[in-house]
CSV table of C-alpha atoms in Angstrom, one decimal:
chain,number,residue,atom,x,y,z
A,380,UNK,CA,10.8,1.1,-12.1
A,381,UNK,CA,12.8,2.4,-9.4
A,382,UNK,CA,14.2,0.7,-6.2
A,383,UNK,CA,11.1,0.6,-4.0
A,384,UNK,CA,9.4,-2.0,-5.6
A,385,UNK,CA,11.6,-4.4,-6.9
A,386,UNK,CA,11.3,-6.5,-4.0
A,387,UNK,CA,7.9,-6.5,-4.4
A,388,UNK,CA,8.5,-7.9,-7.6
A,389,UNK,CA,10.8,-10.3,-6.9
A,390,UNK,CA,7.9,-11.9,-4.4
A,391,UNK,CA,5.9,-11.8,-7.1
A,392,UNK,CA,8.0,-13.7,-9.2
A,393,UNK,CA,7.8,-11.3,-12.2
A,394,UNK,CA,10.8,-9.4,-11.9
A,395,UNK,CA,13.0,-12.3,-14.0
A,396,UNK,CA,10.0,-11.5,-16.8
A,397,UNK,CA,10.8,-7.6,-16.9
A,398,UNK,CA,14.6,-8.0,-16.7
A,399,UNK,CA,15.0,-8.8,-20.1
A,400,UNK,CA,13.2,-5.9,-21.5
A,401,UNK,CA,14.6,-3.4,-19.0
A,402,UNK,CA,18.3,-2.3,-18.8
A,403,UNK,CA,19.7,-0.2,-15.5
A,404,UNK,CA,20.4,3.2,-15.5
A,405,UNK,CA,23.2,4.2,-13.9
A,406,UNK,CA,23.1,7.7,-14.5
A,407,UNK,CA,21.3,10.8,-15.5
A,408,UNK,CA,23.1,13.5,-17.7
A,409,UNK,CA,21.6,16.8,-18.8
A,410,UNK,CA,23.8,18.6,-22.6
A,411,UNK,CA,23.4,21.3,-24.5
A,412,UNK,CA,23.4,21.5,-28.3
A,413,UNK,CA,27.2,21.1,-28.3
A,414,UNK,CA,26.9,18.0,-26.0
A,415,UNK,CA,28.7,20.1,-23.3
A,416,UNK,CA,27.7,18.3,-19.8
A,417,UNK,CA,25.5,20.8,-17.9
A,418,UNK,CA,25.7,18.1,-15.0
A,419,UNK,CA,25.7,14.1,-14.1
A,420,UNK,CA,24.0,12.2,-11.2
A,421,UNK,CA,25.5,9.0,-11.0
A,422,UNK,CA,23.2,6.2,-9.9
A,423,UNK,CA,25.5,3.4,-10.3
A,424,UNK,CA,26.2,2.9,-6.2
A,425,UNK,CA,22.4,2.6,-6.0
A,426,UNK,CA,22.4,-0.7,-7.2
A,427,UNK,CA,24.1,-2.2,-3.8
A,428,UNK,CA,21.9,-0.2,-1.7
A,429,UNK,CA,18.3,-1.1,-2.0
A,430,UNK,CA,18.5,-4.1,-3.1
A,431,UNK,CA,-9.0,-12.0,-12.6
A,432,UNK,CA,-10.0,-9.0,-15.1
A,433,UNK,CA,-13.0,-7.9,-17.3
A,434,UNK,CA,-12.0,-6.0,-20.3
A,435,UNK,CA,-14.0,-3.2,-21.8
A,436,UNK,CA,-16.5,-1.8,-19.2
A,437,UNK,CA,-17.1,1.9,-18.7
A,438,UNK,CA,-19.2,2.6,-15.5
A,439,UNK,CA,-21.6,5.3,-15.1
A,440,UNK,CA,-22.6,5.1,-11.9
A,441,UNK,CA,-22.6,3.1,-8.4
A,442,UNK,CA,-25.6,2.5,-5.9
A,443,UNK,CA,-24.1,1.7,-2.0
A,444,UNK,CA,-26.5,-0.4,-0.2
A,445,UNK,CA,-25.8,-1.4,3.4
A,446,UNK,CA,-23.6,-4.6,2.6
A,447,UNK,CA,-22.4,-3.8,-1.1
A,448,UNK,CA,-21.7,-1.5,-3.8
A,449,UNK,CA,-23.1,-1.8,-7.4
A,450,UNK,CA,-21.7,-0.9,-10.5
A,451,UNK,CA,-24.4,0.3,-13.8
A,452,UNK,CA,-21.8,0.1,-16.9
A,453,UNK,CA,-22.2,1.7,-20.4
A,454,UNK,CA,-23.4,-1.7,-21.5
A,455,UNK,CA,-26.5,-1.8,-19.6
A,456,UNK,CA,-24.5,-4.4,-17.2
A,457,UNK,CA,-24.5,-4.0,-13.4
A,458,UNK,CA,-21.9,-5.8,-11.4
A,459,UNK,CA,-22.0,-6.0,-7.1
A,460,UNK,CA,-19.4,-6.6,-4.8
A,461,UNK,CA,-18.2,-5.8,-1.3
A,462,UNK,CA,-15.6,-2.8,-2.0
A,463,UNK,CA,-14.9,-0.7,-5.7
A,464,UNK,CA,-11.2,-0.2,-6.2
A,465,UNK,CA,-10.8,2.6,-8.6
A,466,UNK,CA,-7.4,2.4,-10.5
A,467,UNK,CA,-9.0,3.5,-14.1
A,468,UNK,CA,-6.4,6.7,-14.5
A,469,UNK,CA,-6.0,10.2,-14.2
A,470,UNK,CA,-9.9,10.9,-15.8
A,471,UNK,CA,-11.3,8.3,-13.6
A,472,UNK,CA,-15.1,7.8,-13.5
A,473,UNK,CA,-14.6,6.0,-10.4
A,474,UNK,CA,-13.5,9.0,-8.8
A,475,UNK,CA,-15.8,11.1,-10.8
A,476,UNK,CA,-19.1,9.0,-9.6
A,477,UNK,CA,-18.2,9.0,-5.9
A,478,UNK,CA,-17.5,12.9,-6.3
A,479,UNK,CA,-20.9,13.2,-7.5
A,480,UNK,CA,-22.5,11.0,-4.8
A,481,UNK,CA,-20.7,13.0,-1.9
A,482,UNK,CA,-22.0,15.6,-2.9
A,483,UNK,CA,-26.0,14.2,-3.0
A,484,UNK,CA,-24.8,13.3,0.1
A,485,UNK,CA,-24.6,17.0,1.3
A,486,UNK,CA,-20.6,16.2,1.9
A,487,UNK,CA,-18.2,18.5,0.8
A,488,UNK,CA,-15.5,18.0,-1.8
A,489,UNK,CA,-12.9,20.8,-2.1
A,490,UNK,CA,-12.4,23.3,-5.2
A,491,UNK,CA,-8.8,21.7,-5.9
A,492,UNK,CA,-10.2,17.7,-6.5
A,493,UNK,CA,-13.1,18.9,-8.6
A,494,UNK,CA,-10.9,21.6,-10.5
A,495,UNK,CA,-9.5,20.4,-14.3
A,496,UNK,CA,-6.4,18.5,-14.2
A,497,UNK,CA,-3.0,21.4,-14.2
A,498,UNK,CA,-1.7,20.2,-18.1
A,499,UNK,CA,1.5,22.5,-19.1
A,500,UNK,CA,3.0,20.6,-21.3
A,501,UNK,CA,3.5,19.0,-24.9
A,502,UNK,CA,5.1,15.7,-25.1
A,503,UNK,CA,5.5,12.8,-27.7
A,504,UNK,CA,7.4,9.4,-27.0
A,505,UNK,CA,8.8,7.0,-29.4
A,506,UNK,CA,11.4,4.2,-29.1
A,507,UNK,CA,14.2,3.5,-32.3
A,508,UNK,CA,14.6,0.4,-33.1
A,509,UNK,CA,17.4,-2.1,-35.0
A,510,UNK,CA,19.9,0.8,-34.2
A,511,UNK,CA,23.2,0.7,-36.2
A,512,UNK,CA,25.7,0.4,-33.3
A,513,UNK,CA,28.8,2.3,-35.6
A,514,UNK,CA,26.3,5.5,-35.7
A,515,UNK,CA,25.4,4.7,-31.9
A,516,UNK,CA,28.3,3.2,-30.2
A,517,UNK,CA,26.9,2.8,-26.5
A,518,UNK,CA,23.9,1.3,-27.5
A,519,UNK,CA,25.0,-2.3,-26.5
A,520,UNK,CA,26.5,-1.2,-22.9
A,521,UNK,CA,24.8,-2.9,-20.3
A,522,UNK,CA,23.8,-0.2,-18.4
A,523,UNK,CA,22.1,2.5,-20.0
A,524,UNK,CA,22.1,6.7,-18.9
A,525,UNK,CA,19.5,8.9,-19.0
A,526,UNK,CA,20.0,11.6,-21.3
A,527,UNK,CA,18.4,15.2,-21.9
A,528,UNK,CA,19.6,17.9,-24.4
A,529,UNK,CA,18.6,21.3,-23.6
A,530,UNK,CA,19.0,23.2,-27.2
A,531,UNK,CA,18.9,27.1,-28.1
A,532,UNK,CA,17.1,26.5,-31.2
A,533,UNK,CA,14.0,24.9,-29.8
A,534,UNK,CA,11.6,25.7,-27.2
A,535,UNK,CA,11.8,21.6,-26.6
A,536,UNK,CA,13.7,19.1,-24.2
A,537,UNK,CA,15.0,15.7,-26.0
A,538,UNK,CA,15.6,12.8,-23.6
A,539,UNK,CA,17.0,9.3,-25.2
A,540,UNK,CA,17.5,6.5,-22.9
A,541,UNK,CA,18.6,3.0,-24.7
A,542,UNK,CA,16.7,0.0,-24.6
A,543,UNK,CA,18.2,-3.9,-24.6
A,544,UNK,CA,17.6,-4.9,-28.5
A,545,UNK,CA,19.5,-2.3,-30.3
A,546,UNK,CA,16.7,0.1,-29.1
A,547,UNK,CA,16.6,3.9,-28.4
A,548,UNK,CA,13.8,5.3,-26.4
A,549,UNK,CA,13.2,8.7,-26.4
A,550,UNK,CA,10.9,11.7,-25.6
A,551,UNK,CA,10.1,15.5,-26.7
A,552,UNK,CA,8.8,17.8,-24.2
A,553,UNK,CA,7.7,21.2,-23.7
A,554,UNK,CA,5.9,24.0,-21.9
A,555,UNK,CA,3.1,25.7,-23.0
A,556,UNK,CA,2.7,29.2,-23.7
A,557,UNK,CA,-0.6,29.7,-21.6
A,558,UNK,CA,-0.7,26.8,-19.9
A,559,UNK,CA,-3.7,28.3,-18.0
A,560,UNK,CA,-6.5,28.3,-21.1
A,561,UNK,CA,-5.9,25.5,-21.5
A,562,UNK,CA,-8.7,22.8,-20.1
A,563,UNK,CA,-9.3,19.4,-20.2
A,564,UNK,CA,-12.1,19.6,-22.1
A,565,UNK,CA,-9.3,21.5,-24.7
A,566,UNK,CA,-7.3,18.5,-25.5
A,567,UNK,CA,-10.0,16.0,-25.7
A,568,UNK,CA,-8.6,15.8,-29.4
A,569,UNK,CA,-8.7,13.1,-32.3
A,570,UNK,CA,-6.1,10.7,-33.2
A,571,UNK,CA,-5.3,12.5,-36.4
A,572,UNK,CA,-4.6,15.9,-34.5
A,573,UNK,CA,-2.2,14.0,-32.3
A,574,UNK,CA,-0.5,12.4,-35.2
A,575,UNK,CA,-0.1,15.2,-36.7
A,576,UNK,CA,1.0,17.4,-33.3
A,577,UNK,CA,3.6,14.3,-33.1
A,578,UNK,CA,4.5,14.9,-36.1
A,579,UNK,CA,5.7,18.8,-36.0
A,580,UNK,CA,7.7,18.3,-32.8
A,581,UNK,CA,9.8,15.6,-33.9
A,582,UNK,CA,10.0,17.9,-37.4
A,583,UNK,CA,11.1,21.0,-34.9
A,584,UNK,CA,14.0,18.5,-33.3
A,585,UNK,CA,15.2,16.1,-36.2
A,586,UNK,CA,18.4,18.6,-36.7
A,587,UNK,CA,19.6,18.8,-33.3
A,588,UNK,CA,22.1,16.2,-32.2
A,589,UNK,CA,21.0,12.8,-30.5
A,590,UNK,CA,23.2,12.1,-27.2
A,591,UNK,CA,23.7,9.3,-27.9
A,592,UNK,CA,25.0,9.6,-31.6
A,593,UNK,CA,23.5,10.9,-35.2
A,594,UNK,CA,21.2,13.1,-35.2
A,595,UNK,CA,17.6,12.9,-33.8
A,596,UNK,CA,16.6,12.3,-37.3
A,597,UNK,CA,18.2,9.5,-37.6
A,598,UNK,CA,16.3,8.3,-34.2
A,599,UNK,CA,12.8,9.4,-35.6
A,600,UNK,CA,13.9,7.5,-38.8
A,601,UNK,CA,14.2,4.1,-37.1
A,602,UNK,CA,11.0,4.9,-35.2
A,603,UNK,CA,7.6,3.1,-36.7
A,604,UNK,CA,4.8,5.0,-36.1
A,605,UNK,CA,2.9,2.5,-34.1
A,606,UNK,CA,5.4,3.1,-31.7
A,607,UNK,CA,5.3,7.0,-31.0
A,608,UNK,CA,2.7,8.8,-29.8
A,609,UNK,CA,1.4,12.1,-28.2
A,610,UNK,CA,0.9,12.2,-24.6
A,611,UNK,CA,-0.6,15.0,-21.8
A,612,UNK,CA,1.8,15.8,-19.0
A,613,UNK,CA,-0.7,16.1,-16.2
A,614,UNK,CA,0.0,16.6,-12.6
A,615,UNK,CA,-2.7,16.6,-9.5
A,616,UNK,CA,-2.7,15.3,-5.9
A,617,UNK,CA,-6.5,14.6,-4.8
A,618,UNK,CA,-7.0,15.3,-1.6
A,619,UNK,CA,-10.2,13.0,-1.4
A,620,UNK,CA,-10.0,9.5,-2.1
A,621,UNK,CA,-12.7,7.7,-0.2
A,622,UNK,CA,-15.5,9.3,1.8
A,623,UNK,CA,-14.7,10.4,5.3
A,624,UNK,CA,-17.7,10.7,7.1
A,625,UNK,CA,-18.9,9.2,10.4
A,626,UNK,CA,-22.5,8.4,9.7
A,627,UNK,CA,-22.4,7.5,5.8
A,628,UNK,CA,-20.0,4.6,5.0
A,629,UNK,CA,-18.8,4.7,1.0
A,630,UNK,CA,-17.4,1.4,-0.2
A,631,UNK,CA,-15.3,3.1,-2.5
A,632,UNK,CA,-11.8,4.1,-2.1
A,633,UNK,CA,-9.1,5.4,-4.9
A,634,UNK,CA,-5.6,4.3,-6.3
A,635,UNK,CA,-2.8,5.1,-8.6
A,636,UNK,CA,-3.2,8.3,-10.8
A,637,UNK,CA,-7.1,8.3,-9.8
A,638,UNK,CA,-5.8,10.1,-6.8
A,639,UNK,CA,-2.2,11.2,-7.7
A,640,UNK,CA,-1.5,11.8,-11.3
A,641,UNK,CA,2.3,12.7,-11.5
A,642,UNK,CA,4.4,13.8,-14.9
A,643,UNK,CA,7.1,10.9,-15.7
A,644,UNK,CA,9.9,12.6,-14.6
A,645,UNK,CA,11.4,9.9,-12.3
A,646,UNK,CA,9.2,7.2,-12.9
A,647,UNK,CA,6.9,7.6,-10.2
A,648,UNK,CA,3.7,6.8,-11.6
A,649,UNK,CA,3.8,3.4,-12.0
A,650,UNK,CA,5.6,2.9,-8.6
A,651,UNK,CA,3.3,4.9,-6.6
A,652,UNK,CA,0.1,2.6,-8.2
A,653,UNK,CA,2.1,-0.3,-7.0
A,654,UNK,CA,2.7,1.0,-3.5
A,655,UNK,CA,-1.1,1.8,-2.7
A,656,UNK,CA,-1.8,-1.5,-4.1
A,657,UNK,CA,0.6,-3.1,-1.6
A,658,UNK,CA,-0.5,-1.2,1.3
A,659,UNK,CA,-4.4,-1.8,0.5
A,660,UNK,CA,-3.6,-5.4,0.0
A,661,UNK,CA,-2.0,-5.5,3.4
A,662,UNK,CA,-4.7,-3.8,5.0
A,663,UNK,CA,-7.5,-5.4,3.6
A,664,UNK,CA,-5.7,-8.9,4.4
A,665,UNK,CA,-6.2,-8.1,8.0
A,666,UNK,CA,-9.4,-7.2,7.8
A,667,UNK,CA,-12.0,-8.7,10.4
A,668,UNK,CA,-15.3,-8.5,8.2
A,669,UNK,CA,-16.7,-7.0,5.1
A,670,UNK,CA,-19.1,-4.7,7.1
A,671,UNK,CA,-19.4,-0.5,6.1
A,672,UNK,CA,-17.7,-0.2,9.1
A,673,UNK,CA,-14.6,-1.8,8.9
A,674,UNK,CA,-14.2,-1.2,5.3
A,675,UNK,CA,-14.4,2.4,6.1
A,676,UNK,CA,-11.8,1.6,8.7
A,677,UNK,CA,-9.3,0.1,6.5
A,678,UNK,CA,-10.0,3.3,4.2
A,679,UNK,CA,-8.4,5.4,6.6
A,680,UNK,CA,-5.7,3.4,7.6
A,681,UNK,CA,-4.6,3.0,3.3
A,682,UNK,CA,-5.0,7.0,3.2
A,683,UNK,CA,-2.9,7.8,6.3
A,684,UNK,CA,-0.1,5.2,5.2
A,685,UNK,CA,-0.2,6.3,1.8
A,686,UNK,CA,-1.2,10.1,1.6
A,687,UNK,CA,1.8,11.8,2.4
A,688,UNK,CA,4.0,9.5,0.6
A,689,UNK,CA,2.0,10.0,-2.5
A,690,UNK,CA,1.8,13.8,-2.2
A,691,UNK,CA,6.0,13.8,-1.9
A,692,UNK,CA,6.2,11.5,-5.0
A,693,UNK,CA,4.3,14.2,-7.2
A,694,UNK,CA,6.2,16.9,-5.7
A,695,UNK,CA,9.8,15.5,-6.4
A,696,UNK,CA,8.7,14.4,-9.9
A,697,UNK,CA,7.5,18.5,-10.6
A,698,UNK,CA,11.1,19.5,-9.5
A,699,UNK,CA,12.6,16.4,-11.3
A,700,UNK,CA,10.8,17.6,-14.5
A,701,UNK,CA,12.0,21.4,-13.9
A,702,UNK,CA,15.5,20.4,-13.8
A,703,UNK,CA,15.7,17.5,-17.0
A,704,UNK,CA,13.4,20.0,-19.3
A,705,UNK,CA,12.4,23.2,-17.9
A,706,UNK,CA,13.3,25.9,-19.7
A,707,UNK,CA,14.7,29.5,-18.8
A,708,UNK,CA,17.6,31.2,-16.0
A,709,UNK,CA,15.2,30.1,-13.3
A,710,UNK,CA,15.3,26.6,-14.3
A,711,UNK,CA,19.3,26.8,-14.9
A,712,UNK,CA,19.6,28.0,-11.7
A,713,UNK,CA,17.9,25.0,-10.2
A,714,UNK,CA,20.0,22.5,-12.7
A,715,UNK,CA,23.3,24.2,-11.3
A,716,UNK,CA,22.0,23.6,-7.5
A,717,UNK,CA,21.1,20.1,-8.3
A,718,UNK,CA,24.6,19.3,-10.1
A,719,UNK,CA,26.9,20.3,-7.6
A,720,UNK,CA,24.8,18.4,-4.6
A,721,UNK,CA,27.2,16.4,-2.6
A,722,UNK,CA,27.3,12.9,-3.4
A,723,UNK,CA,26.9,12.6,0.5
A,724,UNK,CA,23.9,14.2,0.6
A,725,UNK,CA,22.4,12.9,-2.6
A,726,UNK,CA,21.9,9.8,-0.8
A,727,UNK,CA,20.6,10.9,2.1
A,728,UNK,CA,18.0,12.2,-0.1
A,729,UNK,CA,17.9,8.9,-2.1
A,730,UNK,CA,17.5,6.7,1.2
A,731,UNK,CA,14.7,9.0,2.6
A,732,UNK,CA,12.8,8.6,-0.7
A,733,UNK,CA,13.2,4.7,-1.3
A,734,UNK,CA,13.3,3.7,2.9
A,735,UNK,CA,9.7,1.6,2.3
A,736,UNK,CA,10.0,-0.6,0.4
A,737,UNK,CA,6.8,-2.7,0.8
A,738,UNK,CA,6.1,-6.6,0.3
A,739,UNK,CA,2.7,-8.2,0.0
A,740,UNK,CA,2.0,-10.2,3.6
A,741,UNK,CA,0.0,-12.3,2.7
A,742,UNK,CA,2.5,-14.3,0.8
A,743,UNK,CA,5.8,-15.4,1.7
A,744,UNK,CA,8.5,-12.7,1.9
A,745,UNK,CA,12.0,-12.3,-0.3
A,746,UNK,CA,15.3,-11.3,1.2
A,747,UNK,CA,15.6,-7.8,1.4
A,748,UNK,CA,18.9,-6.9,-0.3
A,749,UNK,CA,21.0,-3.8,-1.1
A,750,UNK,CA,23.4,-2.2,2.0
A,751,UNK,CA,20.4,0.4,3.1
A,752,UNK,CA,17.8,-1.7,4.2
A,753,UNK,CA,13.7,-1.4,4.1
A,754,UNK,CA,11.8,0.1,6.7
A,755,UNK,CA,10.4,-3.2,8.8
A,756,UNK,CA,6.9,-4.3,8.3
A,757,UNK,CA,4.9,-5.7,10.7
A,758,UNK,CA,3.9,-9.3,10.3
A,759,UNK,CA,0.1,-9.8,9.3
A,760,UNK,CA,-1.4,-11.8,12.2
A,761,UNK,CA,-2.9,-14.7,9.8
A,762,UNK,CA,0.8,-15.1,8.8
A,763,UNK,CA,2.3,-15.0,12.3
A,764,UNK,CA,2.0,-18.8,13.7
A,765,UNK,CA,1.0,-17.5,17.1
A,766,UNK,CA,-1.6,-15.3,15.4
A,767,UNK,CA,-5.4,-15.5,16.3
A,768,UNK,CA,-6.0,-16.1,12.6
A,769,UNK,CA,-3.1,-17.9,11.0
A,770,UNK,CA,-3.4,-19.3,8.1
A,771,UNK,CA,-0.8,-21.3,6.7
A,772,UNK,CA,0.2,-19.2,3.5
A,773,UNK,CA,0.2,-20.8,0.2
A,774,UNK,CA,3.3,-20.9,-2.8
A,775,UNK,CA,2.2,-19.2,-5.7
């Protein structure tokens, strides 16, 4: 998680539960096979600055009627309500349903959202565990670095970040040859392949040297195999996420990687989800009446707050990823830029990226902490006492 929602968090009274399985990082450091530092961002000043579910449903359609939307499941169920929220991923059948109804609807949907997702990379993920702290002597420091090794004698990156516990996590990632055969349809593969795809990557690393001490064998050694697995680096910015049209009101509208799908490089996936939650939250807290109308209102209002942001966030994560594992002079040239930014400017950068730093208003706020301080939000009426609609806001 990075700076921009901790506060969020922290009002939600969950950040003292994630604490103790998280550890700060107060840096990021790129090696070679030699452990020779190619560069360091230090992060470490960063810390003063900023300071009801139903499991197992697949839907295959939805019906919009004038005052509700209705949901026909895999299981022959059918659920209504006033608005869909679709947060079910990057292959989202949300997303894929109201694509298809647009387009009954005689709207138009560009090339680029109905287009596969852009998947260029391999990458498997593990995390070490009961590490021997003689063969890995910074494994109990209380902050933690984020390290990749760039190696001549594989086509892959290796990234190892510790974990409180005596724990290593770590990652293997790499570009494709032809990145452009390949489809999503392509990699629609069984567990065994992806075992076994595992399997040869970490086999193609195990000799090179861990960052953090040993070798990487040593790593994949103390990694059970319930805790490693195969993933798709997939990247895509939708441009649609609910139906903009002044005649037909939709009652569906899109979050998280069902609209922007972003590679891990910087952790914005999970960040960005959080934010359009926050900001449809807000919005929909405000909101005068469950009509098409105003639903449809509060739809714009979510993709004009949140659109550009969104779009940024998947943009800096392709040029984060470029310069922790791309491969290649360009990508050297691009790591020697980003190592030799002034720390000055760095933080400029920084500030711009993590200046909102939303809270929920419909429950009481937290103090906003850190030297650089959140962009203000407006008060929600119902929380203002001099509001039309207040509503004296309840502890959770």
């Amino acid at each position: 998680m990075t700076a921009t929602v901790l506060r969020l968090l922290d009002q939600l009274g969950v950040l003292k539960d994630l604490l103790p399985f998280s550890r700060p990082m107060s840096s990021m450091t790129v090696v070679d096979d030699n452990l020779k530092s190619f560069g360091v961002v230090d992060f470490a000043e960063l810390k003063d600055r900023y300071k009801r579910i139903t499991w197992g449903k697949r839907v295959l359609s939805s019906v919009t009627e004038e005052d509700r939307v209705t949901l026909h499941c895999s299981d022959k169920s059918s659920v209504s309500a006033d608005l869909v929220i679709g947060a079910d991923g990057a292959y989202s059948s949300i997303r894929q349903n109201m694509y298809k109804t647009m387009t009954k609807q005689g709207l138009k949907v560009s090339e680029s959202d109905t287009a596969p997702l852009r998947f260029d990379q391999h990458c498997t993920v593990g995390t070490a565990e009961d590490l021997d702290p003689v063969l890995f002597p910074e494994i109990d420091d209380a902050f933690c670095q984020f390290r990749f090794l760039h190696s001549t004698k594989t086509p892959f990156t290796v990234w190892v970040a510790p974990l409180p516990g005596r724990r290593l996590s770590w990652g293997i990632s790499g570009k494709l040859v032809n990145p452009e055969t390949h489809l999503e349809e392509t990699f629609k593969a069984s567990d065994w392949e992806y075992e076994d795809a595992a399997k040869e990557m970490q086999k193609a690393c195990e000799d090179l040297v861990c960052p953090y001490g040993g070798t990487m064998k040593d790593v994949f050694a103390k990694s059970r195999p319930e805790t490693t697995s195969k993933i798709m680096l997939e990247e895509k910015w939708f441009n649609t996420w609910h139906v903009v049209d002044d005649v037909y009101h939709e009652r569906t509208v899109l979050i998280g990687d069902a609209c922007h799908k972003v590679v891990p490089f910087g952790g914005q996936g999970a960040v960005q989800a959080i934010l359009d939650a926050v900001s449809l939250v807000n919005l929909l807290y405000e909101i005068p009446s469950t009509s098409a109308k105003d639903i449809t209102k509060v739809f714009a209002a979510y993709y004009k707050e949140r659109g550009t942001r969104s779009k940024a966030a998947v943009q800096f994560s392709e040029q984060l990823g470029t310069i922790v594992s791309g491969q290649g002079l360009k990508a050297g040239l691009i790591r020697k830029v980003w190592f030799n930014i002034p720390v000055w400017l760095l933080n400029v950068t920084v500030d711009s990226l993590n200046a909102v730093r939303p809270i929920l208003m419909c429950i009481p706020p937290v103090i906003d902490g850190g030297k650089v301080k959140a962009v203000e939000q407006k008060p929600a009426s119902r929380m203002r006492p001099d509001g039309p609609h207040y509503r004296k806001p309840v502890a959770v």
